[in-house]
């Protein structure tokens, strides 16, 4: 008869006294115990056989061209990861000429972010041949109307999903020039609530004079029709009236990271790096 050591769960003094209890006695008290011991005690030769079977199955899959590391399996894995991982979003805001696009270009060169511009996505969709949404966008622009925010957000959402499916490591996004107003923000919250995490707002702040001077200089080579002295004051006023309240709202939530954008590109980017290194 096999004896096993058993310790009473009582006082410390009692716990130090070992009591030998015959296994047969335990089996008598608990009739199912022998069966339970059999279930949890799997012989090593059976475990080895199971491992060999798995390895053999993997080898068979490989010979059949269905190796787990095949392109299809990797694609399935990417899709599963992209469904589990929420996009991590940084809104990039600032007045015209604040340097948002320039700094976004430097960020993606040095950090694992994808740059999305709402305006660029709308223009690309409008130019895409056979796109019903593109025709709708063109009609709104032709009539001088604002494109519905739902279209803009749908394009942003689609761009993020496609990026994450291609590379599961690409889940951080810089969204440039959005949200511009309260309608944009409400639309984002309505469509993307629970589907993306807004980490913070990167706000490039500079004076109106600096914005105007930069835009006028840019207009000499950019060909942008709105980089002129007549339209710039209106653009700045629109930013102050529509976009600045959005920044102030996020400020109350502790989500705004402000950078003095009146300095040189490299000086501004030094501050940007400090923020991104801290935020992770």
mmCIF file of N, CA and C in Angstrom, residues 168-221:
data_model
loop_
_atom_site.group_PDB
_atom_site.id
_atom_site.type_symbol
_atom_site.label_atom_id
_atom_site.label_comp_id
_atom_site.label_asym_id
_atom_site.label_seq_id
_atom_site.Cartn_x
_atom_site.Cartn_y
_atom_site.Cartn_z
ATOM 1 N N UNK A 168 0.349 44.240 -40.006
ATOM 2 C CA UNK A 168 -0.271 44.359 -38.682
ATOM 3 C C UNK A 168 0.470 45.319 -37.763
ATOM 4 N N UNK A 169 1.721 45.653 -38.125
ATOM 5 C CA UNK A 169 2.485 46.601 -37.306
ATOM 6 C C UNK A 169 2.109 48.048 -37.604
ATOM 7 N N UNK A 170 1.389 48.255 -38.690
ATOM 8 C CA UNK A 170 0.990 49.609 -39.087
ATOM 9 C C UNK A 170 -0.391 49.929 -38.525
ATOM 10 N N UNK A 171 -0.453 50.228 -37.242
ATOM 11 C CA UNK A 171 -1.737 50.554 -36.631
ATOM 12 C C UNK A 171 -1.751 51.967 -36.043
ATOM 13 N N UNK A 172 -0.685 52.726 -36.279
ATOM 14 C CA UNK A 172 -0.624 54.113 -35.809
ATOM 15 C C UNK A 172 -0.802 55.051 -36.999
ATOM 16 N N UNK A 173 -1.707 56.018 -36.834
ATOM 17 C CA UNK A 173 -2.044 56.886 -37.961
ATOM 18 C C UNK A 173 -1.996 58.360 -37.564
ATOM 19 N N UNK A 174 -1.429 59.162 -38.462
ATOM 20 C CA UNK A 174 -1.504 60.618 -38.360
ATOM 21 C C UNK A 174 -2.611 61.063 -39.304
ATOM 22 N N UNK A 175 -3.656 61.659 -38.780
ATOM 23 C CA UNK A 175 -4.733 62.167 -39.630
ATOM 24 C C UNK A 175 -4.593 63.681 -39.684
ATOM 25 N N UNK A 176 -4.215 64.150 -40.843
ATOM 26 C CA UNK A 176 -3.815 65.543 -41.053
ATOM 27 C C UNK A 176 -5.018 66.407 -41.450
ATOM 28 N N UNK A 177 -5.217 67.507 -40.711
ATOM 29 C CA UNK A 177 -6.268 68.460 -41.067
ATOM 30 C C UNK A 177 -7.676 67.984 -40.777
ATOM 31 N N UNK A 178 -7.821 67.132 -39.803
ATOM 32 C CA UNK A 178 -9.140 66.592 -39.432
ATOM 33 C C UNK A 178 -9.106 66.262 -37.944
ATOM 34 N N UNK A 179 -10.211 66.573 -37.227
ATOM 35 C CA UNK A 179 -11.470 67.224 -37.632
ATOM 36 C C UNK A 179 -11.323 68.748 -37.697
ATOM 37 N N UNK A 180 -11.912 69.335 -38.720
ATOM 38 C CA UNK A 180 -11.798 70.781 -38.925
ATOM 39 C C UNK A 180 -12.870 71.576 -38.192
ATOM 40 N N UNK A 181 -13.987 70.917 -37.888
ATOM 41 C CA UNK A 181 -15.089 71.645 -37.256
ATOM 42 C C UNK A 181 -15.922 70.683 -36.409
ATOM 43 N N UNK A 182 -16.963 71.228 -35.801
ATOM 44 C CA UNK A 182 -17.799 70.423 -34.906
ATOM 45 C C UNK A 182 -18.512 69.304 -35.654
ATOM 46 N N UNK A 183 -18.926 69.579 -36.887
ATOM 47 C CA UNK A 183 -19.598 68.556 -37.686
ATOM 48 C C UNK A 183 -18.663 67.372 -37.928
ATOM 49 N N UNK A 184 -17.399 67.663 -38.237
ATOM 50 C CA UNK A 184 -16.393 66.602 -38.405
ATOM 51 C C UNK A 184 -16.256 65.774 -37.144
ATOM 52 N N UNK A 185 -16.166 66.447 -36.009
ATOM 53 C CA UNK A 185 -15.957 65.752 -34.740
ATOM 54 C C UNK A 185 -17.154 64.882 -34.381
ATOM 55 N N UNK A 186 -18.364 65.415 -34.554
ATOM 56 C CA UNK A 186 -19.566 64.635 -34.250
ATOM 57 C C UNK A 186 -19.667 63.415 -35.161
ATOM 58 N N UNK A 187 -19.332 63.607 -36.429
ATOM 59 C CA UNK A 187 -19.362 62.488 -37.370
ATOM 60 C C UNK A 187 -18.355 61.414 -36.999
ATOM 61 N N UNK A 188 -17.160 61.840 -36.608
ATOM 62 C CA UNK A 188 -16.132 60.887 -36.180
ATOM 63 C C UNK A 188 -16.598 60.099 -34.963
ATOM 64 N N UNK A 189 -17.108 60.804 -33.971
ATOM 65 C CA UNK A 189 -17.562 60.132 -32.748
ATOM 66 C C UNK A 189 -18.705 59.166 -33.032
ATOM 67 N N UNK A 190 -19.567 59.537 -33.973
ATOM 68 C CA UNK A 190 -20.717 58.691 -34.301
ATOM 69 C C UNK A 190 -20.290 57.408 -35.015
ATOM 70 N N UNK A 191 -19.355 57.536 -35.955
ATOM 71 C CA UNK A 191 -18.958 56.386 -36.778
ATOM 72 C C UNK A 191 -17.838 55.570 -36.144
ATOM 73 N N UNK A 192 -16.875 56.255 -35.515
ATOM 74 C CA UNK A 192 -15.644 55.586 -35.078
ATOM 75 C C UNK A 192 -15.573 55.313 -33.584
ATOM 76 N N UNK A 193 -16.596 55.679 -32.838
ATOM 77 C CA UNK A 193 -16.573 55.428 -31.397
ATOM 78 C C UNK A 193 -16.428 53.930 -31.126
ATOM 79 N N UNK A 194 -15.397 53.557 -30.387
ATOM 80 C CA UNK A 194 -15.141 52.158 -30.091
ATOM 81 C C UNK A 194 -14.376 51.421 -31.171
ATOM 82 N N UNK A 195 -14.158 52.074 -32.324
ATOM 83 C CA UNK A 195 -13.455 51.425 -33.431
ATOM 84 C C UNK A 195 -12.039 51.953 -33.619
ATOM 85 N N UNK A 196 -11.737 53.096 -33.007
ATOM 86 C CA UNK A 196 -10.396 53.682 -33.086
ATOM 87 C C UNK A 196 -10.148 54.476 -31.813
ATOM 88 N N UNK A 197 -8.892 54.548 -31.416
ATOM 89 C CA UNK A 197 -8.517 55.291 -30.212
ATOM 90 C C UNK A 197 -7.760 56.551 -30.612
ATOM 91 N N UNK A 198 -8.312 57.708 -30.230
ATOM 92 C CA UNK A 198 -7.606 58.972 -30.454
ATOM 93 C C UNK A 198 -6.646 59.169 -29.292
ATOM 94 N N UNK A 199 -5.352 59.037 -29.564
ATOM 95 C CA UNK A 199 -4.353 59.124 -28.501
ATOM 96 C C UNK A 199 -4.164 60.564 -28.039
ATOM 97 N N UNK A 200 -4.000 61.465 -29.001
ATOM 98 C CA UNK A 200 -3.866 62.883 -28.661
ATOM 99 C C UNK A 200 -3.953 63.719 -29.931
ATOM 100 N N UNK A 201 -3.991 65.043 -29.740
ATOM 101 C CA UNK A 201 -3.984 65.997 -30.848
ATOM 102 C C UNK A 201 -2.617 66.666 -30.879
ATOM 103 N N UNK A 202 -1.956 66.620 -32.029
ATOM 104 C CA UNK A 202 -0.676 67.304 -32.209
ATOM 105 C C UNK A 202 -0.978 68.655 -32.847
ATOM 106 N N UNK A 203 -0.847 69.718 -32.059
ATOM 107 C CA UNK A 203 -1.258 71.055 -32.487
ATOM 108 C C UNK A 203 -0.031 71.901 -32.802
ATOM 109 N N UNK A 204 0.091 72.296 -34.072
ATOM 110 C CA UNK A 204 1.179 73.172 -34.499
ATOM 111 C C UNK A 204 0.688 74.615 -34.436
ATOM 112 N N UNK A 205 1.200 75.337 -33.478
ATOM 113 C CA UNK A 205 0.712 76.682 -33.171
ATOM 114 C C UNK A 205 1.704 77.734 -33.651
ATOM 115 N N UNK A 206 1.219 78.707 -34.403
ATOM 116 C CA UNK A 206 2.058 79.845 -34.791
ATOM 117 C C UNK A 206 1.165 81.046 -35.075
ATOM 118 N N UNK A 207 1.770 82.207 -35.166
ATOM 119 C CA UNK A 207 1.005 83.444 -35.316
ATOM 120 C C UNK A 207 0.395 83.537 -36.712
ATOM 121 N N UNK A 208 -0.621 84.387 -36.834
ATOM 122 C CA UNK A 208 -1.257 84.595 -38.133
ATOM 123 C C UNK A 208 -0.261 85.130 -39.155
ATOM 124 N N UNK A 209 0.636 86.010 -38.703
ATOM 125 C CA UNK A 209 1.617 86.609 -39.615
ATOM 126 C C UNK A 209 2.536 85.543 -40.210
ATOM 127 N N UNK A 210 2.991 84.626 -39.360
ATOM 128 C CA UNK A 210 3.860 83.545 -39.844
ATOM 129 C C UNK A 210 3.105 82.663 -40.838
ATOM 130 N N UNK A 211 1.858 82.350 -40.533
ATOM 131 C CA UNK A 211 1.040 81.529 -41.437
ATOM 132 C C UNK A 211 0.916 82.189 -42.807
ATOM 133 N N UNK A 212 0.616 83.473 -42.816
ATOM 134 C CA UNK A 212 0.423 84.190 -44.077
ATOM 135 C C UNK A 212 1.719 84.231 -44.875
ATOM 136 N N UNK A 213 2.821 84.571 -44.220
ATOM 137 C CA UNK A 213 4.113 84.653 -44.921
ATOM 138 C C UNK A 213 4.497 83.305 -45.531
ATOM 139 N N UNK A 214 4.303 82.230 -44.785
ATOM 140 C CA UNK A 214 4.661 80.901 -45.295
ATOM 141 C C UNK A 214 3.792 80.502 -46.481
ATOM 142 N N UNK A 215 2.501 80.768 -46.377
ATOM 143 C CA UNK A 215 1.588 80.397 -47.463
ATOM 144 C C UNK A 215 1.881 81.193 -48.732
ATOM 145 N N UNK A 216 2.208 82.462 -48.578
ATOM 146 C CA UNK A 216 2.538 83.281 -49.746
ATOM 147 C C UNK A 216 3.815 82.773 -50.408
ATOM 148 N N UNK A 217 4.787 82.395 -49.600
ATOM 149 C CA UNK A 217 6.030 81.847 -50.144
ATOM 150 C C UNK A 217 5.767 80.497 -50.813
ATOM 151 N N UNK A 218 4.940 79.679 -50.177
ATOM 152 C CA UNK A 218 4.598 78.376 -50.741
ATOM 153 C C UNK A 218 3.831 78.532 -52.042
ATOM 154 N N UNK A 219 2.981 79.550 -52.111
ATOM 155 C CA UNK A 219 2.153 79.765 -53.285
ATOM 156 C C UNK A 219 2.936 80.069 -54.544
ATOM 157 N N UNK A 220 4.177 80.513 -54.395
ATOM 158 C CA UNK A 220 5.008 80.818 -55.562
ATOM 159 C C UNK A 220 5.351 79.568 -56.363
ATOM 160 N N UNK A 221 5.359 78.416 -55.681
ATOM 161 C CA UNK A 221 5.742 77.174 -56.367
ATOM 162 C C UNK A 221 4.690 76.069 -56.276
#
